[in-house]
């Protein structure tokens, strides 16, 4: 119930293409869904996040699509660039706010090739 | 976003020694900080939740006497790896939420621990 399942494990995309990473969850009490970007040797950086009352959120080339009924959400990276090559983690927040840790997916290694 | 720092960024130590890692929230107060461990090419593994002024809550399988956590102030939490062994070599990352009601969680840059 506390799991977040992320796919694919790895992804190779041509420069300029669209990268799509999917996540699914079971716990309907989750109420916040962030995506993190992590470069090798660095800590994860908050990329974009969405609440379940919104079906889509866009920030620059990054878009989260959220399907509450299917309990799925996805990250779309438009016009993918080699600099986007990183590991991406989806996460979900159980109720409990500040002292409740996020539940993370296992990550997707994205490689954008020229 | 809010800034979380860690020190040191990397440390190499001999087996049997203890290593302290500091995690600081630079521009906000954090009543709760989280400590993660990450192995190469793997996801983040939550080790413990650090609460200011009280004992940390450890995840199942994490030895509290091995990984000592102290959250003495609203801006500082420390993780001490006691009697470190080569299997403790890993990337340790802390994170914090900006307030009790905030949903956003920000991560530090991580500390690479290598035990020889």
Tab-separated table of C-alpha atoms in Angstrom:
chain	number	residue	atom	x	y	z
A	1	UNK	CA	0.000	0.000	0.000
A	2	UNK	CA	2.899	2.295	0.687
A	3	UNK	CA	4.715	1.483	-2.539
A	4	UNK	CA	5.183	3.642	-5.571
A	5	UNK	CA	5.992	1.674	-8.703
A	6	UNK	CA	8.083	3.453	-11.296
A	7	UNK	CA	8.807	2.512	-14.890
A	8	UNK	CA	10.828	2.175	-16.985
A	9	UNK	CA	14.008	1.437	-15.078
A	10	UNK	CA	16.055	3.051	-17.828
A	11	UNK	CA	15.246	5.125	-20.856
A	12	UNK	CA	17.186	6.287	-23.892
A	13	UNK	CA	15.768	9.206	-25.855
A	14	UNK	CA	17.031	11.097	-28.856
A	15	UNK	CA	17.796	14.762	-28.412
A	16	UNK	CA	14.650	16.757	-29.068
A	17	UNK	CA	12.376	13.846	-28.282
A	18	UNK	CA	9.874	13.371	-25.468
A	19	UNK	CA	10.877	11.445	-22.358
A	20	UNK	CA	8.035	9.800	-20.462
A	21	UNK	CA	8.352	8.216	-17.035
A	22	UNK	CA	5.412	6.587	-15.297
A	23	UNK	CA	4.512	5.933	-11.690
A	24	UNK	CA	1.643	4.100	-10.039
A	25	UNK	CA	0.489	3.969	-6.449
A	26	UNK	CA	-2.055	2.112	-4.323
A	27	UNK	CA	-2.612	4.307	-1.287
A	28	UNK	CA	-5.443	6.706	-2.102
A	29	UNK	CA	-4.481	8.786	0.936
A	30	UNK	CA	-1.350	10.057	-0.824
A	31	UNK	CA	-1.895	13.752	-1.390
A	32	UNK	CA	1.260	15.160	-2.944
A	33	UNK	CA	3.329	13.808	-5.800
A	34	UNK	CA	6.787	15.296	-6.487
A	35	UNK	CA	9.407	14.391	-9.026
A	36	UNK	CA	13.100	14.622	-8.254
A	37	UNK	CA	16.086	14.833	-10.591
A	38	UNK	CA	19.422	13.457	-9.440
A	39	UNK	CA	22.781	13.799	-11.146
A	40	UNK	CA	25.628	11.402	-10.249
A	41	UNK	CA	27.240	12.278	-6.941
A	42	UNK	CA	24.596	14.882	-6.080
A	43	UNK	CA	21.531	14.957	-3.891
A	44	UNK	CA	18.079	14.796	-5.495
A	45	UNK	CA	16.631	18.136	-6.554
A	46	UNK	CA	12.916	18.872	-6.506
A	47	UNK	CA	11.844	19.253	-10.123
A	48	UNK	CA	8.076	19.610	-10.151
A	49	UNK	CA	5.173	18.457	-8.008
A	50	UNK	CA	1.412	18.075	-8.224
A	51	UNK	CA	-1.581	17.745	-5.926
A	52	UNK	CA	-4.334	15.217	-6.725
A	53	UNK	CA	-6.927	17.899	-7.377
A	54	UNK	CA	-5.075	18.896	-10.556
A	55	UNK	CA	-4.774	16.704	-13.655
A	56	UNK	CA	-1.762	18.405	-15.188
A	57	UNK	CA	1.004	20.790	-14.218
A	58	UNK	CA	3.550	22.276	-16.562
A	59	UNK	CA	6.795	24.050	-15.767
A	60	UNK	CA	8.887	24.837	-18.790
A	61	UNK	CA	9.704	21.595	-20.600
A	62	UNK	CA	8.518	19.456	-17.688
A	63	UNK	CA	4.905	18.334	-17.321
A	64	UNK	CA	3.238	16.101	-14.765
A	65	UNK	CA	0.084	14.302	-15.847
A	66	UNK	CA	-2.030	12.939	-13.027
A	67	UNK	CA	-4.816	10.358	-13.317
A	68	UNK	CA	-6.499	10.057	-9.954
A	69	UNK	CA	-8.928	7.293	-10.923
A	70	UNK	CA	-6.123	5.152	-12.332
A	71	UNK	CA	-3.800	6.076	-9.457
A	72	UNK	CA	-1.071	6.916	-11.918
A	73	UNK	CA	1.069	9.929	-12.661
A	74	UNK	CA	3.755	10.588	-15.181
A	75	UNK	CA	6.555	12.984	-16.002
A	76	UNK	CA	6.941	14.237	-19.546
A	77	UNK	CA	10.116	15.998	-20.630
A	78	UNK	CA	9.601	17.812	-23.887
A	79	UNK	CA	12.445	18.605	-26.264
A	80	UNK	CA	14.777	16.402	-24.223
A	81	UNK	CA	18.370	17.585	-24.060
A	82	UNK	CA	21.635	15.803	-23.183
A	83	UNK	CA	21.729	17.909	-20.004
A	84	UNK	CA	18.518	16.183	-18.900
A	85	UNK	CA	20.443	12.902	-18.611
A	86	UNK	CA	19.994	11.982	-14.959
A	87	UNK	CA	18.074	9.682	-12.668
A	88	UNK	CA	14.494	10.687	-12.001
A	89	UNK	CA	12.519	9.625	-8.947
A	90	UNK	CA	8.804	9.936	-8.442
A	91	UNK	CA	7.488	10.118	-4.920
A	92	UNK	CA	4.267	10.335	-2.971
A	93	UNK	CA	3.461	11.894	0.353
A	94	UNK	CA	1.315	10.089	2.887
A	95	UNK	CA	-0.810	12.253	5.171
A	96	UNK	CA	1.003	13.501	8.229
A	97	UNK	CA	2.791	16.453	6.753
A	98	UNK	CA	6.154	17.461	8.112
A	99	UNK	CA	7.219	14.370	10.000
A	100	UNK	CA	6.096	11.855	7.405
A	101	UNK	CA	8.719	10.855	4.853
A	102	UNK	CA	8.045	10.621	1.152
A	103	UNK	CA	7.625	7.218	-0.474
A	104	UNK	CA	9.965	6.967	-3.463
A	105	UNK	CA	9.893	4.993	-6.661
A	106	UNK	CA	13.008	3.043	-7.614
A	107	UNK	CA	14.131	5.609	-10.162
A	108	UNK	CA	14.550	5.883	-13.915
A	109	UNK	CA	17.933	6.464	-15.523
A	110	UNK	CA	17.406	8.740	-18.485
A	111	UNK	CA	20.011	9.082	-21.207
A	112	UNK	CA	19.441	11.679	-23.894
A	113	UNK	CA	21.641	11.063	-26.897
A	114	UNK	CA	22.499	13.471	-29.665
B	1	UNK	CA	13.811	26.293	-3.196
B	2	UNK	CA	15.023	25.955	0.345
B	3	UNK	CA	18.677	25.108	0.913
B	4	UNK	CA	19.990	22.115	2.810
B	5	UNK	CA	23.727	21.677	3.260
B	6	UNK	CA	25.814	18.691	4.310
B	7	UNK	CA	29.318	18.436	5.617
B	8	UNK	CA	31.607	16.856	4.721
B	9	UNK	CA	30.869	16.166	1.071
B	10	UNK	CA	33.137	13.158	1.116
B	11	UNK	CA	35.092	11.341	3.793
B	12	UNK	CA	37.501	8.431	3.792
B	13	UNK	CA	38.175	6.695	7.058
B	14	UNK	CA	39.739	3.568	8.452
B	15	UNK	CA	37.666	0.647	9.582
B	16	UNK	CA	36.685	0.958	13.234
B	17	UNK	CA	36.584	4.736	13.389
B	18	UNK	CA	33.482	6.888	13.798
B	19	UNK	CA	32.364	9.479	11.297
B	20	UNK	CA	29.997	12.385	11.888
B	21	UNK	CA	27.954	13.921	9.082
B	22	UNK	CA	26.221	17.256	9.569
B	23	UNK	CA	23.008	18.345	7.895
B	24	UNK	CA	21.940	21.967	8.090
B	25	UNK	CA	18.880	23.837	6.885
B	26	UNK	CA	20.317	27.175	5.827
B	27	UNK	CA	17.307	29.383	5.285
B	28	UNK	CA	14.540	27.702	7.226
B	29	UNK	CA	13.872	25.836	10.423
B	30	UNK	CA	13.267	22.126	10.190
B	31	UNK	CA	11.572	20.331	13.045
B	32	UNK	CA	12.014	17.105	11.105
B	33	UNK	CA	14.883	15.930	8.967
B	34	UNK	CA	15.265	12.637	7.166
B	35	UNK	CA	18.390	10.557	6.602
B	36	UNK	CA	18.762	8.384	3.541
B	37	UNK	CA	21.343	5.966	2.280
B	38	UNK	CA	21.873	5.327	-1.404
B	39	UNK	CA	23.892	2.576	-3.038
B	40	UNK	CA	25.163	3.004	-6.605
B	41	UNK	CA	22.407	2.984	-9.190
B	42	UNK	CA	19.763	2.361	-6.554
B	43	UNK	CA	16.935	4.300	-5.012
B	44	UNK	CA	16.929	6.238	-1.779
B	45	UNK	CA	16.634	4.086	1.317
B	46	UNK	CA	15.164	5.887	4.309
B	47	UNK	CA	17.245	5.223	7.408
B	48	UNK	CA	15.587	7.374	10.019
B	49	UNK	CA	13.437	10.374	10.752
B	50	UNK	CA	15.145	12.924	12.935
B	51	UNK	CA	12.962	15.021	15.196
B	52	UNK	CA	14.262	18.142	16.911
B	53	UNK	CA	14.507	17.659	20.632
B	54	UNK	CA	13.484	14.020	20.669
B	55	UNK	CA	14.746	10.605	19.715
B	56	UNK	CA	14.995	9.673	16.075
B	57	UNK	CA	12.672	7.107	14.570
B	58	UNK	CA	14.618	4.386	12.782
B	59	UNK	CA	13.406	2.268	9.913
B	60	UNK	CA	13.272	-1.482	10.296
B	61	UNK	CA	16.685	-3.046	9.882
B	62	UNK	CA	18.658	0.107	10.666
B	63	UNK	CA	20.780	-0.246	13.792
B	64	UNK	CA	20.222	2.773	16.008
B	65	UNK	CA	23.426	2.116	17.965
B	66	UNK	CA	25.357	1.997	14.719
B	67	UNK	CA	23.862	5.111	13.170
B	68	UNK	CA	23.494	7.717	15.897
B	69	UNK	CA	21.266	10.645	15.049
B	70	UNK	CA	21.127	13.894	16.992
B	71	UNK	CA	18.787	16.737	16.106
B	72	UNK	CA	19.815	19.316	18.676
B	73	UNK	CA	18.460	22.416	16.979
B	74	UNK	CA	15.940	23.458	14.359
B	75	UNK	CA	18.677	23.842	11.774
B	76	UNK	CA	21.088	21.001	12.520
B	77	UNK	CA	20.896	17.230	12.524
B	78	UNK	CA	23.910	14.954	12.716
B	79	UNK	CA	24.419	11.342	11.726
B	80	UNK	CA	27.314	9.507	13.334
B	81	UNK	CA	28.385	6.209	11.836
B	82	UNK	CA	30.022	4.428	14.745
B	83	UNK	CA	32.774	1.853	14.332
B	84	UNK	CA	32.502	2.110	10.589
B	85	UNK	CA	33.220	-0.902	8.418
B	86	UNK	CA	33.655	-1.208	4.644
B	87	UNK	CA	30.023	-2.296	4.240
B	88	UNK	CA	28.994	1.113	5.605
B	89	UNK	CA	30.542	2.766	2.565
B	90	UNK	CA	27.720	4.531	0.810
B	91	UNK	CA	26.203	7.864	-0.176
B	92	UNK	CA	24.352	9.428	2.741
B	93	UNK	CA	21.805	12.147	2.063
B	94	UNK	CA	19.689	14.214	4.420
B	95	UNK	CA	16.521	16.109	3.644
B	96	UNK	CA	14.046	18.366	5.372
B	97	UNK	CA	10.644	19.870	4.927
B	98	UNK	CA	10.407	23.630	5.205
B	99	UNK	CA	7.681	23.640	7.833
B	100	UNK	CA	5.335	21.345	9.682
B	101	UNK	CA	2.592	21.945	7.134
B	102	UNK	CA	4.802	22.089	4.078
B	103	UNK	CA	4.734	19.298	1.559
B	104	UNK	CA	7.992	20.212	-0.169
B	105	UNK	CA	11.028	18.182	0.839
B	106	UNK	CA	14.507	19.418	-0.024
B	107	UNK	CA	17.659	17.349	-0.093
B	108	UNK	CA	21.236	18.067	0.833
B	109	UNK	CA	24.072	17.428	-1.637
B	110	UNK	CA	25.009	14.148	0.016
B	111	UNK	CA	28.097	12.763	1.732
B	112	UNK	CA	30.185	10.036	0.133
B	113	UNK	CA	31.584	7.781	2.873
B	114	UNK	CA	34.359	5.358	2.035
B	115	UNK	CA	35.565	3.032	4.767
B	116	UNK	CA	38.890	1.357	4.101
